[in-house]
PDB file of C-alpha atoms in Angstrom:
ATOM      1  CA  UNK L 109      -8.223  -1.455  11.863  1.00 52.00           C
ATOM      2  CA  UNK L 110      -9.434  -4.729  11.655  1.00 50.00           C
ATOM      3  CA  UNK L 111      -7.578  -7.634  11.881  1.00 44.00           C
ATOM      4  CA  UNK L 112      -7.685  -9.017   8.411  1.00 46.00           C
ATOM      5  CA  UNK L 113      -6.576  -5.871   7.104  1.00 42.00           C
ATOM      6  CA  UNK L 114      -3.829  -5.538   9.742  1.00 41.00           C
ATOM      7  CA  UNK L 115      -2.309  -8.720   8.794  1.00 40.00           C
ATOM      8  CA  UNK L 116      -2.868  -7.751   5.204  1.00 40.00           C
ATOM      9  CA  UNK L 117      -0.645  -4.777   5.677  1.00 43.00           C
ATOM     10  CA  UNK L 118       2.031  -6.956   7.508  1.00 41.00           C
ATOM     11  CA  UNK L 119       1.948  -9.252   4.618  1.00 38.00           C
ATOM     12  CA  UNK L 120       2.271  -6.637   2.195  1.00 46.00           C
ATOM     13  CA  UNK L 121       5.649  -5.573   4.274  1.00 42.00           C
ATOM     14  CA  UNK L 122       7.168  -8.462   4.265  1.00 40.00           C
ATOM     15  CA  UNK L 123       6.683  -8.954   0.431  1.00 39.00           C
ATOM     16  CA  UNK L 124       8.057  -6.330  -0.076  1.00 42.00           C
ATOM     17  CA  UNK L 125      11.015  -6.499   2.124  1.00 41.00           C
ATOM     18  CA  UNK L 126      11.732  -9.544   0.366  1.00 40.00           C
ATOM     19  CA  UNK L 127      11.544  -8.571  -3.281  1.00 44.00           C
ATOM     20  CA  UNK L 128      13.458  -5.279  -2.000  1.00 43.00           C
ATOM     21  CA  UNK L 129      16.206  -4.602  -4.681  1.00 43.00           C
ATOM     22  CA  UNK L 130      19.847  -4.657  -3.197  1.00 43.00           C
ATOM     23  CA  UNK L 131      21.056  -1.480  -4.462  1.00 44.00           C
ATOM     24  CA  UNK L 132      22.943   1.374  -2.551  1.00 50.00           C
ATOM     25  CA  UNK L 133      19.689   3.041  -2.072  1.00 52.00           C
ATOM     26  CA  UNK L 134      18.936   4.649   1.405  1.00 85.00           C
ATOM     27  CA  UNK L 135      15.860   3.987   0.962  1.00 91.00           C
ATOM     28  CA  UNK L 136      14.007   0.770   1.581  1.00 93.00           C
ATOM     29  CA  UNK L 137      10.873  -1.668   0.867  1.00 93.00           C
ATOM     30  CA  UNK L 138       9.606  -1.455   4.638  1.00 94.00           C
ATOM     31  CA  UNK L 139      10.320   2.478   4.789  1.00 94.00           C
ATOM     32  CA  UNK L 140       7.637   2.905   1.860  1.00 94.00           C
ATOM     33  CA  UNK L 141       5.193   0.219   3.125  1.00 93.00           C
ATOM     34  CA  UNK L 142       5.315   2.119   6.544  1.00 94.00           C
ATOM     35  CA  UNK L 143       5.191   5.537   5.163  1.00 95.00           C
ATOM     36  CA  UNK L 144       2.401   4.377   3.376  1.00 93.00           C
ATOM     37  CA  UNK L 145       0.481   2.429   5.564  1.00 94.00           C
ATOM     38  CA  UNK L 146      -1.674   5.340   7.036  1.00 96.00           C
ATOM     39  CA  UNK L 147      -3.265   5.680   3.374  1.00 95.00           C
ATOM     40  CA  UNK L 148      -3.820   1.457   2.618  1.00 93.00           C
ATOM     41  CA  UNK L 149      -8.069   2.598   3.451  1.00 94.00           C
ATOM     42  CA  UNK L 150      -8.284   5.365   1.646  1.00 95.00           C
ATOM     43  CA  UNK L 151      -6.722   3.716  -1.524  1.00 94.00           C
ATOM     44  CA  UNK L 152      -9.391   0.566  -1.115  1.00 93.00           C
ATOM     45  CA  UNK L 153     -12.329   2.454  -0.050  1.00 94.00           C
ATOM     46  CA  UNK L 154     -11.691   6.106  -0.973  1.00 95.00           C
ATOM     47  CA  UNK L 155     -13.862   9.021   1.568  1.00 95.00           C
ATOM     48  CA  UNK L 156     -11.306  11.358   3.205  1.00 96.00           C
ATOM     49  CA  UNK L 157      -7.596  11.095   2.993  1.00 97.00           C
ATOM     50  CA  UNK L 158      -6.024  11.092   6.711  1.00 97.00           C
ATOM     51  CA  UNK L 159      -3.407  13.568   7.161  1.00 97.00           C
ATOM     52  CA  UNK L 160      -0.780  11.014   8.503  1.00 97.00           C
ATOM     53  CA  UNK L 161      -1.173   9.681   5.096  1.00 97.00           C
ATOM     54  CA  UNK L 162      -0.566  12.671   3.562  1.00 97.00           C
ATOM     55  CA  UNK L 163       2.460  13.651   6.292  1.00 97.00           C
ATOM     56  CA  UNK L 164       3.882   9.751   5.271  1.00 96.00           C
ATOM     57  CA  UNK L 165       4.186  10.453   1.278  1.00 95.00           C
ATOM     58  CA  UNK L 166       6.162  13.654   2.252  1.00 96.00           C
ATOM     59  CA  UNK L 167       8.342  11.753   4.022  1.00 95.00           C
ATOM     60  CA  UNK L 168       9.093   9.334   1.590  1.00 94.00           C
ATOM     61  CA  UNK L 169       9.137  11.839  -1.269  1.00 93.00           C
ATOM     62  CA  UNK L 170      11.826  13.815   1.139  1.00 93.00           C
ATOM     63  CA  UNK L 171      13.488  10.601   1.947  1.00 93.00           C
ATOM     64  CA  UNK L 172      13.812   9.791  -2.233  1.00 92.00           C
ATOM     65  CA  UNK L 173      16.613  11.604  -2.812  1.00 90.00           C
ATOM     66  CA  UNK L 174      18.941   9.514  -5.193  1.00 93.00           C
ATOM     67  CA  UNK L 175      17.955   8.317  -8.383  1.00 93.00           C
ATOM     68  CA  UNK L 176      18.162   4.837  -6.819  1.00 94.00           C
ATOM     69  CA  UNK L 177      15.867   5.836  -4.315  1.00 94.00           C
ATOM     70  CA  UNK L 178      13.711   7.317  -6.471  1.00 93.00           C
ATOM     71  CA  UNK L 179      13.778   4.047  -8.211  1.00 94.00           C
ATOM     72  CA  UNK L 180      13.328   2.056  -5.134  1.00 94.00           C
ATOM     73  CA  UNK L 181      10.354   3.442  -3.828  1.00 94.00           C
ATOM     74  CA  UNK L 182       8.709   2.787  -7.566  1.00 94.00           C
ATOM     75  CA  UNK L 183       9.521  -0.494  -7.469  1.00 94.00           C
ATOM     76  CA  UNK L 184       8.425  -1.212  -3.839  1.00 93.00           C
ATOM     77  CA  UNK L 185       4.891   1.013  -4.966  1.00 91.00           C
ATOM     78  CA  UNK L 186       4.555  -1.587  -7.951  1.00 91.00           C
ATOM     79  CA  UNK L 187       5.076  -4.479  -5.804  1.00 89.00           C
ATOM     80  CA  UNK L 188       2.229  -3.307  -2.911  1.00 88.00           C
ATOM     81  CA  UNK L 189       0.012  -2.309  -5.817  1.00 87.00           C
ATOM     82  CA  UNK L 190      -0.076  -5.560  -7.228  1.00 86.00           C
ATOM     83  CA  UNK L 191      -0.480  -8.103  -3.779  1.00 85.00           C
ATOM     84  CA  UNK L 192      -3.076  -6.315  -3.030  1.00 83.00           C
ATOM     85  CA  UNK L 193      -6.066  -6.110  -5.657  1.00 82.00           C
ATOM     86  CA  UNK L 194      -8.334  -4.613  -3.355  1.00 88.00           C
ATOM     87  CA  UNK L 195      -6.552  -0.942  -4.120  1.00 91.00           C
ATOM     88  CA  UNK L 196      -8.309   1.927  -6.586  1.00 93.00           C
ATOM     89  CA  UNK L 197      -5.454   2.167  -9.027  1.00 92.00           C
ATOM     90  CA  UNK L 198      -7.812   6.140  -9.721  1.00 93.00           C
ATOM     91  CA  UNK L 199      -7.388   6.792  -6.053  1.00 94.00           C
ATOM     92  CA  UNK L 200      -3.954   5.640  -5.357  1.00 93.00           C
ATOM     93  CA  UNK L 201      -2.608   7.752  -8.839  1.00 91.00           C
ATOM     94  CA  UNK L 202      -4.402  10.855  -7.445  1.00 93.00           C
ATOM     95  CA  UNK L 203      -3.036  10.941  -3.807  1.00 93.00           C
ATOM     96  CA  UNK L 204       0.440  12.519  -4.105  1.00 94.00           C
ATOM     97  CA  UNK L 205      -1.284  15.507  -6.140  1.00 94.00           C
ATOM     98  CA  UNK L 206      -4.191  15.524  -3.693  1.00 96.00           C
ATOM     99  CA  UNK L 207      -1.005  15.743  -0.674  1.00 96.00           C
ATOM    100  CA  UNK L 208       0.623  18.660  -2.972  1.00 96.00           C
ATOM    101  CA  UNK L 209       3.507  16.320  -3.323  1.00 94.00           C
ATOM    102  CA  UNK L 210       4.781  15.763  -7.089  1.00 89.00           C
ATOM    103  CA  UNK L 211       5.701  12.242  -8.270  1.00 87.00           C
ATOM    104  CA  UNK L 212       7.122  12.258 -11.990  1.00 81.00           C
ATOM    105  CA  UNK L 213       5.475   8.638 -12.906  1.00 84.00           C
ATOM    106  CA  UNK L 214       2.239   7.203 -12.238  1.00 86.00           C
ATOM    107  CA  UNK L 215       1.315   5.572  -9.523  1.00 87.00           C
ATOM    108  CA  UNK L 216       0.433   2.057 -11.174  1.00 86.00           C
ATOM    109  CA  UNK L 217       1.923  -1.298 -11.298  1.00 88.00           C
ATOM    110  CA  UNK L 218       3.361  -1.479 -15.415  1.00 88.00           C
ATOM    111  CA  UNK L 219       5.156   2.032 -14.557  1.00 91.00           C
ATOM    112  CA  UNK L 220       9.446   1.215 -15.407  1.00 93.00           C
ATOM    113  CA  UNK L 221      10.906   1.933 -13.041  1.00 94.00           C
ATOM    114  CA  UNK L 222      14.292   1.966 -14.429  1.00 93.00           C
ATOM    115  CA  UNK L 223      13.679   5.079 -16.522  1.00 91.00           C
ATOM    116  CA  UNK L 224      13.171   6.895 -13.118  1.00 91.00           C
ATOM    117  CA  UNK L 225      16.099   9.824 -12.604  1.00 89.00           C
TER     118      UNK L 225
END
């Protein structure tokens, strides 16, 4: 990974820590930046999706299991989708289907995220 992207990523994890909601969710900002961090270069450049990508949005979809977690990880998607505008909104939609893991709302950054159950 090069080093622009690298400290890309680590400034996309500490936005999101920061703009983390404080709710009683289990789940948290940096847990879905890091579960998702194995897909950031398929989701700018597309080609083949690696499988610790795919193994990291099972384990947040796993992790998700309150409706404020649920919540949480929309909101913390929504946030990385929109500091970074290098990412294919197409490709980043598609991955959970193309990981056979279902996500009720699309993957893009006007999704509400308080109608999540």
């Amino acid at each position: 990974m090069d080093i622009k992207l690298t400290i890309a990523l680590y400034a996309m994890v500490a936005l999101v820590m920061v703009a983390a909601p404080a709710a009683e969710a289990a789940l948290t900002c940096g847990m879905v930046a890091s579960d998702l961090a194995p897909c950031l270069n398929y989701i700018q450049h597309g080609g083949t999706i690696p499988p610790t990508c795919c193994n990291g949005i099972k384990t947040l979809s796993a992790a998700a299991v309150s409706t404020e977690d649920r919540r949480t990880a929309c909101t913390c998607l929504k946030n990385l989708l929109s500091t970074n505008r290098d990412i294919n909104l197409e490709l980043a939609n598609s991955l959970p289907a193309k990981c056979g893991v279902p996500v009720p709302y699309p993957i893009n950054p006007s999704t509400n995220c308080t109608k999540i159950n």
